Amino acid sequence: MTTVVAVCRSFRDRALARFSHSFPCLSDPAQRSSLGLKVTLVMLHLIIVGILFLFDGNLIEKTKKEPWYTALYLSLFSATLVQYFITSSSSPGYVVDAMRAVNEANVMYQKSSMASKQPASSKNGSLIVTVEGSQSYDQGSNPSSWTKLVMDMYPPGTPIRSCSCSYCNAEQPPRAKHCHDCDKCVLQFDHHCVWLGTCIGRDNHCKFWWYIFEETALCLWTSVLYISFLTANISRSWWKDAIMILLLIVLSISILFLLLLLLFHSYLVLTNQTTYELVRRRRISYLRQVPERVFPFSKGVCRNLYNFCCARSSIYSLEALPSPEELEEKASPYTCLDVLSCRCC
C-alpha cells in the first residue's frame, strides 16, 4: 500500500511539474488569480452584450435598417476589450530596466572612448537621460553610475539609504515605489490594479486612463439600450425583465464607480500627481514639508496634459525634486497678472 501511495505521489509531482513548465502563468497563485479575474471580466462583458442582442428583437430590426448604429456600438465594445488587454500586458516602467539601460550605456561609452580616444557621439552608445526640472544628463559626455544620477535628483545632503529599496537593492528616483505584488520598483508608481494584473505607473498610466474612458462610454451606451428594451417590452415576459433589471443594476453600479474613477484620474493628470502620492502624502519623505494645496511636480495644466498624452515615449525622462524656490513660487497665490500670463497653464 505504501508503494502505491509513493508511486501516485511521484506521478502527481511529475504531472504538476510538467504542467507548470508548459503553463508558467498558471503555476503562480497570484498569476492564476489575475487570470481568473481577467476571464471573469471578459465573460461579464460578453454576457451583458450577448443577452441584449438575444432578448431585444427591436435592436435586431434596427440593425437591419441602420447597420451603422450597431457597428459603432460593437466597435466600441471591441475597442474596450482590446484596450483592456493592451493595458494589462503593458509595462508600467521599472527602475531595474532604466538602471540596466543606463549601466549598459556607460559600458558602451567606455568601450567606444577607449577605442577612439575621442568623445563618443550618440551613434556610439551615448544615452541622454532627461531629468525634468534640471538639465539633461548625458551618459556619453559624463559617464557616471545610476546612483550618481539618482542622487542628483534629490536635494543635497539626502542620505542614500533614504532613497534605496531594501527589496530590489536599487536606488529609487523620486516618485518611484516598490510594488510587493509585482516585486519590482515602479517609476512614478500610481497603484497596483488587480483587475488588470499589473501596476499602473509612468509608462501605462495613459493607457489606463483611456481604458477607463472607453469602459465608461460602453457602460453608458449599454445602459441606454437596456432602458430602451425595458421601456418597450416591460411585462411581456417577467423572467426576461428580471434578468435585464438585474444586469441594469450591475451596469448602474459600474457606471458610478467608473465615473468617479475617471474624474479622479483626470484630476491626477491635470495636477501631475499619482494615487500613491495623494493618499500617502504624509508618509513620503520628500512631500511631508510641502503644503497640501501645492503640487510640486505640476508644470501647469496644459503642459501636464501634454506630457501625459504625448511625452511618454522613453522611460529615461525622470523628474527631479523641485527646489525650495520653485516650491515657494508654486505656493504663492494667483494674482490678476498671473491669470493674464496663464501661469496655471
Short mmCIF file of C-alpha atoms in Angstrom, two decimals:
data_model
loop_
_atom_site.label_atom_id
_atom_site.label_comp_id
_atom_site.label_asym_id
_atom_site.label_seq_id
_atom_site.Cartn_x
_atom_site.Cartn_y
_atom_site.Cartn_z
CA MET A 1 0.00 0.00 0.00
CA THR A 2 2.85 2.39 0.85
CA THR A 3 4.47 1.68 -2.51
CA VAL A 4 1.24 2.50 -4.35
CA VAL A 5 0.90 5.82 -2.47
CA ALA A 6 4.53 6.72 -3.23
CA VAL A 7 4.05 5.93 -6.92
CA CYS A 8 0.88 8.07 -7.04
CA ARG A 9 2.63 10.98 -5.35
CA SER A 10 5.59 10.72 -7.72
CA PHE A 11 3.25 10.67 -10.72
CA ARG A 12 1.34 13.66 -9.36
CA ASP A 13 4.53 15.65 -8.75
CA ARG A 14 5.81 14.92 -12.26
CA ALA A 15 2.44 15.93 -13.75
CA LEU A 16 2.39 19.18 -11.78
CA ALA A 17 5.98 19.95 -12.77
CA ARG A 18 5.21 19.34 -16.45
CA PHE A 19 2.04 21.46 -16.20
CA SER A 20 3.97 24.29 -14.54
CA HIS A 21 6.64 24.09 -17.24
CA SER A 22 4.06 24.15 -20.04
CA PHE A 23 1.91 26.88 -18.46
CA PRO A 24 4.17 29.03 -16.28
CA CYS A 25 1.47 31.70 -15.90
CA LEU A 26 -0.73 29.18 -14.03
CA SER A 27 1.96 27.88 -11.69
CA ASP A 28 1.94 31.05 -9.57
CA PRO A 29 -1.18 31.51 -7.35
CA ALA A 30 -1.10 35.29 -7.85
CA GLN A 31 -0.99 34.91 -11.64
CA ARG A 32 -3.78 32.33 -11.52
CA SER A 33 -5.93 34.76 -9.53
CA SER A 34 -5.15 37.56 -12.00
CA LEU A 35 -6.00 35.31 -14.95
CA GLY A 36 -9.26 34.31 -13.26
CA LEU A 37 -10.24 37.96 -12.81
CA LYS A 38 -9.46 38.69 -16.45
CA VAL A 39 -11.59 35.77 -17.66
CA THR A 40 -14.42 36.86 -15.34
CA LEU A 41 -14.32 40.43 -16.63
CA VAL A 42 -14.33 39.35 -20.29
CA MET A 43 -17.16 36.87 -19.70
CA LEU A 44 -19.20 39.56 -17.93
CA HIS A 45 -18.83 41.81 -20.99
CA LEU A 46 -19.88 39.02 -23.32
CA ILE A 47 -22.87 38.03 -21.17
CA ILE A 48 -24.23 41.58 -20.82
CA VAL A 49 -23.93 42.36 -24.54
CA GLY A 50 -24.99 38.86 -25.65
CA ILE A 51 -28.20 38.90 -23.60
CA LEU A 52 -29.04 42.33 -25.00
CA PHE A 53 -28.88 41.07 -28.60
CA LEU A 54 -30.60 37.80 -27.62
CA PHE A 55 -33.64 39.38 -25.96
CA ASP A 56 -34.06 42.66 -27.81
CA GLY A 57 -35.74 41.95 -31.14
CA ASN A 58 -36.16 45.67 -31.81
CA LEU A 59 -32.39 46.08 -31.73
CA ILE A 60 -32.03 43.38 -34.37
CA GLU A 61 -34.58 45.13 -36.56
CA LYS A 62 -32.82 48.45 -36.04
CA THR A 63 -29.54 46.81 -37.03
CA LYS A 64 -31.07 45.77 -40.36
CA LYS A 65 -32.34 49.29 -41.02
CA GLU A 66 -29.41 51.25 -39.56
CA PRO A 67 -26.38 48.95 -39.51
CA TRP A 68 -24.04 51.86 -38.75
CA TYR A 69 -25.56 52.23 -35.26
CA THR A 70 -24.83 48.65 -34.22
CA ALA A 71 -21.46 48.78 -35.99
CA LEU A 72 -20.44 51.78 -33.86
CA TYR A 73 -21.58 50.04 -30.69
CA LEU A 74 -19.74 46.81 -31.49
CA SER A 75 -16.66 48.83 -32.46
CA LEU A 76 -16.67 50.49 -29.04
CA PHE A 77 -17.17 47.09 -27.41
CA SER A 78 -14.21 45.60 -29.32
CA ALA A 79 -12.01 48.64 -28.72
CA THR A 80 -12.69 48.46 -24.98
CA LEU A 81 -11.63 44.81 -24.76
CA VAL A 82 -8.58 45.45 -26.93
CA GLN A 83 -7.59 48.42 -24.75
CA TYR A 84 -8.06 46.25 -21.67
CA PHE A 85 -5.61 43.61 -22.92
CA ILE A 86 -3.16 46.26 -24.14
CA THR A 87 -3.15 47.91 -20.73
CA SER A 88 -2.93 44.65 -18.80
CA SER A 89 0.07 43.48 -20.86
CA SER A 90 1.90 46.83 -20.80
CA SER A 91 4.85 47.62 -18.58
CA PRO A 92 4.47 50.44 -16.03
CA GLY A 93 8.18 51.25 -16.32
CA TYR A 94 10.52 49.50 -13.90
CA VAL A 95 13.51 51.00 -12.13
CA VAL A 96 15.67 47.96 -12.88
CA ASP A 97 15.10 48.40 -16.62
CA ALA A 98 16.13 52.05 -16.52
CA MET A 99 19.14 51.23 -14.34
CA ARG A 100 20.22 48.43 -16.68
CA ALA A 101 19.94 50.69 -19.72
CA VAL A 102 21.99 53.43 -18.06
CA ASN A 103 24.70 51.00 -16.98
CA GLU A 104 24.84 49.39 -20.43
CA ALA A 105 25.20 52.83 -21.99
CA ASN A 106 28.10 53.52 -19.62
CA VAL A 107 29.85 50.33 -20.68
CA MET A 108 29.30 51.09 -24.37
CA TYR A 109 30.64 54.60 -23.89
CA GLN A 110 33.75 53.38 -22.10
CA LYS A 111 34.46 50.82 -24.81
CA SER A 112 33.94 53.32 -27.63
CA SER A 113 36.01 56.03 -25.92
CA MET A 114 38.88 53.62 -25.29
CA ALA A 115 38.81 52.56 -28.94
CA SER A 116 38.64 56.04 -30.45
CA LYS A 117 40.06 58.15 -27.60
CA GLN A 118 37.53 60.76 -28.63
CA PRO A 119 34.18 61.84 -27.16
CA ALA A 120 31.60 59.34 -28.29
CA SER A 121 28.65 60.58 -30.28
CA SER A 122 25.09 59.32 -30.00
CA LYS A 123 25.87 56.70 -32.62
CA ASN A 124 28.44 55.13 -30.34
CA GLY A 125 26.08 54.40 -27.48
CA SER A 126 25.56 57.75 -25.79
CA LEU A 127 22.37 57.84 -23.78
CA ILE A 128 20.52 61.05 -22.95
CA VAL A 129 18.67 60.84 -19.66
CA THR A 130 16.26 63.76 -19.38
CA VAL A 131 15.83 64.96 -15.82
CA GLU A 132 12.79 67.25 -15.79
CA GLY A 133 13.29 70.37 -13.74
CA SER A 134 17.03 70.18 -14.36
CA GLN A 135 19.45 69.90 -17.23
CA SER A 136 19.78 66.87 -19.47
CA TYR A 137 22.09 64.20 -18.21
CA ASP A 138 24.36 62.87 -20.92
CA GLN A 139 25.81 59.47 -20.13
CA GLY A 140 28.20 59.82 -23.05
CA SER A 141 29.79 63.11 -22.08
CA ASN A 142 29.88 62.50 -18.35
CA PRO A 143 29.83 58.78 -17.55
CA SER A 144 28.56 58.01 -14.07
CA SER A 145 26.68 55.35 -12.19
CA TRP A 146 22.96 55.04 -11.66
CA THR A 147 23.49 56.03 -8.03
CA LYS A 148 25.05 59.34 -9.02
CA LEU A 149 22.22 60.04 -11.44
CA VAL A 150 19.54 59.32 -8.82
CA MET A 151 21.23 61.28 -6.04
CA ASP A 152 21.43 64.35 -8.27
CA MET A 153 17.61 64.37 -8.37
CA TYR A 154 17.35 64.75 -4.59
CA PRO A 155 18.26 67.82 -2.52
CA PRO A 156 21.95 68.00 -1.48
CA GLY A 157 22.66 66.11 1.70
CA THR A 158 19.99 63.43 1.19
CA PRO A 159 21.33 60.11 2.57
CA ILE A 160 21.49 57.29 0.06
CA ARG A 161 19.69 55.00 2.47
CA SER A 162 16.53 57.11 2.29
CA CYS A 163 16.19 56.58 -1.48
CA SER A 164 17.30 52.93 -1.64
CA CYS A 165 14.93 49.99 -1.96
CA SER A 166 15.62 47.23 0.55
CA TYR A 167 13.90 44.68 -1.69
CA CYS A 168 15.48 45.44 -5.08
CA ASN A 169 18.78 46.81 -3.71
CA ALA A 170 18.47 49.69 -6.17
CA GLU A 171 18.31 53.44 -5.77
CA GLN A 172 14.84 54.79 -6.48
CA PRO A 173 14.36 58.05 -8.37
CA PRO A 174 11.76 60.43 -6.94
CA ARG A 175 8.16 59.19 -7.35
CA ALA A 176 9.26 55.54 -7.63
CA LYS A 177 7.97 52.87 -5.25
CA HIS A 178 8.40 49.15 -4.73
CA CYS A 179 5.29 47.11 -5.58
CA HIS A 180 5.01 43.98 -3.45
CA ASP A 181 2.60 42.34 -5.89
CA CYS A 182 4.97 42.71 -8.86
CA ASP A 183 8.08 42.53 -6.60
CA LYS A 184 9.67 45.38 -8.57
CA CYS A 185 10.22 49.11 -8.16
CA VAL A 186 7.93 51.09 -10.47
CA LEU A 187 8.70 54.51 -11.93
CA GLN A 188 6.05 57.08 -10.99
CA PHE A 189 4.05 54.43 -9.15
CA ASP A 190 0.28 55.03 -9.07
CA HIS A 191 -1.27 51.78 -7.81
CA HIS A 192 -1.46 48.05 -8.48
CA CYS A 193 -4.66 47.13 -10.34
CA VAL A 194 -5.87 43.62 -9.52
CA TRP A 195 -8.35 43.61 -12.43
CA LEU A 196 -5.54 44.28 -14.89
CA GLY A 197 -2.98 42.16 -13.06
CA THR A 198 -0.28 44.81 -13.38
CA CYS A 199 0.94 48.03 -11.83
CA ILE A 200 -0.13 51.42 -13.12
CA GLY A 201 2.92 53.62 -13.45
CA ARG A 202 4.66 56.10 -15.65
CA ASP A 203 4.55 54.15 -18.93
CA ASN A 204 0.98 52.82 -18.85
CA HIS A 205 -0.99 55.43 -16.89
CA CYS A 206 -2.18 56.99 -20.16
CA LYS A 207 -3.33 53.59 -21.45
CA PHE A 208 -5.17 53.03 -18.15
CA TRP A 209 -6.99 56.37 -18.45
CA TRP A 210 -8.13 55.59 -21.98
CA TYR A 211 -9.35 52.15 -20.86
CA ILE A 212 -11.44 53.72 -18.08
CA PHE A 213 -12.84 56.28 -20.56
CA GLU A 214 -13.83 53.60 -23.09
CA GLU A 215 -15.28 51.36 -20.38
CA THR A 216 -17.38 54.24 -19.03
CA ALA A 217 -18.70 55.11 -22.50
CA LEU A 218 -19.52 51.44 -23.19
CA CYS A 219 -21.42 51.04 -19.90
CA LEU A 220 -23.41 54.24 -20.51
CA TRP A 221 -24.39 53.19 -24.04
CA THR A 222 -25.31 49.68 -22.90
CA SER A 223 -27.46 51.09 -20.07
CA VAL A 224 -29.36 53.24 -22.59
CA LEU A 225 -30.07 50.13 -24.70
CA TYR A 226 -31.21 48.20 -21.62
CA ILE A 227 -33.56 51.01 -20.56
CA SER A 228 -34.95 51.22 -24.10
CA PHE A 229 -35.70 47.50 -24.05
CA LEU A 230 -37.41 47.62 -20.65
CA THR A 231 -39.49 50.64 -21.67
CA ALA A 232 -40.76 48.95 -24.84
CA ASN A 233 -41.12 45.37 -23.56
CA ILE A 234 -41.99 45.65 -19.87
CA SER A 235 -44.40 42.98 -18.51
CA ARG A 236 -44.27 40.88 -21.70
CA SER A 237 -42.05 38.23 -20.17
CA TRP A 238 -41.33 38.52 -16.45
CA TRP A 239 -38.20 36.35 -16.43
CA LYS A 240 -36.61 38.41 -19.21
CA ASP A 241 -37.46 41.60 -17.34
CA ALA A 242 -35.93 40.20 -14.15
CA ILE A 243 -32.67 39.32 -15.90
CA MET A 244 -32.47 42.68 -17.66
CA ILE A 245 -33.23 44.62 -14.44
CA LEU A 246 -30.57 42.67 -12.56
CA LEU A 247 -27.96 43.37 -15.23
CA LEU A 248 -29.06 47.01 -15.37
CA ILE A 249 -28.37 47.31 -11.64
CA VAL A 250 -24.90 45.86 -12.22
CA LEU A 251 -24.35 48.39 -15.02
CA SER A 252 -25.53 51.28 -12.83
CA ILE A 253 -23.08 50.37 -10.06
CA SER A 254 -20.30 50.01 -12.62
CA ILE A 255 -21.09 53.41 -14.17
CA LEU A 256 -20.97 55.13 -10.77
CA PHE A 257 -17.63 53.54 -9.92
CA LEU A 258 -16.13 54.19 -13.36
CA LEU A 259 -17.26 57.83 -13.46
CA LEU A 260 -15.71 58.52 -10.06
CA LEU A 261 -12.52 56.72 -11.10
CA LEU A 262 -12.37 58.64 -14.39
CA LEU A 263 -12.84 62.00 -12.67
CA PHE A 264 -10.27 61.12 -10.01
CA HIS A 265 -7.59 60.12 -12.51
CA SER A 266 -8.38 63.15 -14.69
CA TYR A 267 -7.69 65.31 -11.65
CA LEU A 268 -4.41 63.45 -11.07
CA VAL A 269 -3.40 64.00 -14.69
CA LEU A 270 -4.14 67.74 -14.65
CA THR A 271 -2.16 68.23 -11.42
CA ASN A 272 0.63 65.73 -12.24
CA GLN A 273 0.05 63.56 -9.20
CA THR A 274 -0.32 59.85 -8.56
CA THR A 275 -2.75 57.96 -6.36
CA TYR A 276 0.06 56.91 -4.05
CA GLU A 277 1.33 60.49 -3.66
CA LEU A 278 -2.17 61.79 -2.92
CA VAL A 279 -3.17 59.10 -0.44
CA ARG A 280 0.19 58.65 1.34
CA ARG A 281 1.45 62.22 1.09
CA ARG A 282 2.40 62.45 4.77
CA ARG A 283 4.32 59.17 4.62
CA ILE A 284 6.51 60.16 1.66
CA SER A 285 9.64 61.84 2.95
CA TYR A 286 10.06 64.43 0.18
CA LEU A 287 6.38 65.51 0.33
CA ARG A 288 5.94 65.92 4.08
CA GLN A 289 7.05 69.55 4.14
CA VAL A 290 5.08 70.53 1.02
CA PRO A 291 1.74 72.29 1.76
CA GLU A 292 -1.43 70.37 0.93
CA ARG A 293 -2.56 72.68 -1.89
CA VAL A 294 0.84 72.73 -3.60
CA PHE A 295 1.52 70.24 -6.38
CA PRO A 296 5.32 70.01 -6.50
CA PHE A 297 5.57 68.22 -9.85
CA SER A 298 2.89 70.22 -11.66
CA LYS A 299 4.07 72.31 -14.61
CA GLY A 300 0.68 73.80 -15.45
CA VAL A 301 -2.47 72.16 -16.74
CA CYS A 302 -1.58 72.33 -20.43
CA ARG A 303 1.97 71.05 -20.02
CA ASN A 304 0.86 68.32 -17.62
CA LEU A 305 -1.70 67.16 -20.15
CA TYR A 306 0.83 67.27 -22.99
CA ASN A 307 3.44 65.32 -21.03
CA PHE A 308 0.84 62.73 -20.02
CA CYS A 309 -0.51 62.15 -23.54
CA CYS A 310 2.40 62.87 -25.85
CA ALA A 311 5.70 62.72 -23.98
CA ARG A 312 5.71 59.16 -22.68
CA SER A 313 7.91 57.53 -25.31
CA SER A 314 11.01 56.96 -23.13
CA ILE A 315 11.46 55.57 -19.64
CA TYR A 316 14.54 57.76 -19.22
CA SER A 317 12.61 61.01 -18.74
CA LEU A 318 12.79 61.38 -14.96
CA GLU A 319 11.52 64.16 -12.70
CA ALA A 320 13.83 65.73 -10.14
CA LEU A 321 12.54 67.18 -6.91
CA PRO A 322 11.73 70.90 -7.22
CA SER A 323 13.98 73.36 -5.44
CA PRO A 324 12.74 75.40 -2.43
CA GLU A 325 12.48 78.45 -4.69
CA GLU A 326 10.22 76.58 -7.12
CA LEU A 327 8.03 75.31 -4.27
CA GLU A 328 7.72 78.83 -2.90
CA GLU A 329 6.67 80.07 -6.32
CA LYS A 330 4.07 77.29 -6.65
CA ALA A 331 2.72 78.09 -3.17
CA SER A 332 2.24 81.79 -3.88
CA PRO A 333 -1.41 82.79 -4.53
CA TYR A 334 -2.54 83.71 -8.01
CA THR A 335 -2.88 87.34 -8.99
CA CYS A 336 -4.60 89.02 -11.93
CA LEU A 337 -1.25 89.26 -13.69
CA ASP A 338 -0.73 85.51 -13.23
CA VAL A 339 -4.12 84.83 -14.78
CA LEU A 340 -3.34 87.03 -17.78
CA SER A 341 0.05 85.34 -18.23
CA CYS A 342 -1.61 81.87 -18.00
CA ARG A 343 0.52 80.80 -15.04
CA CYS A 344 -1.86 77.90 -14.33
CA CYS A 345 -1.22 76.55 -17.82
#
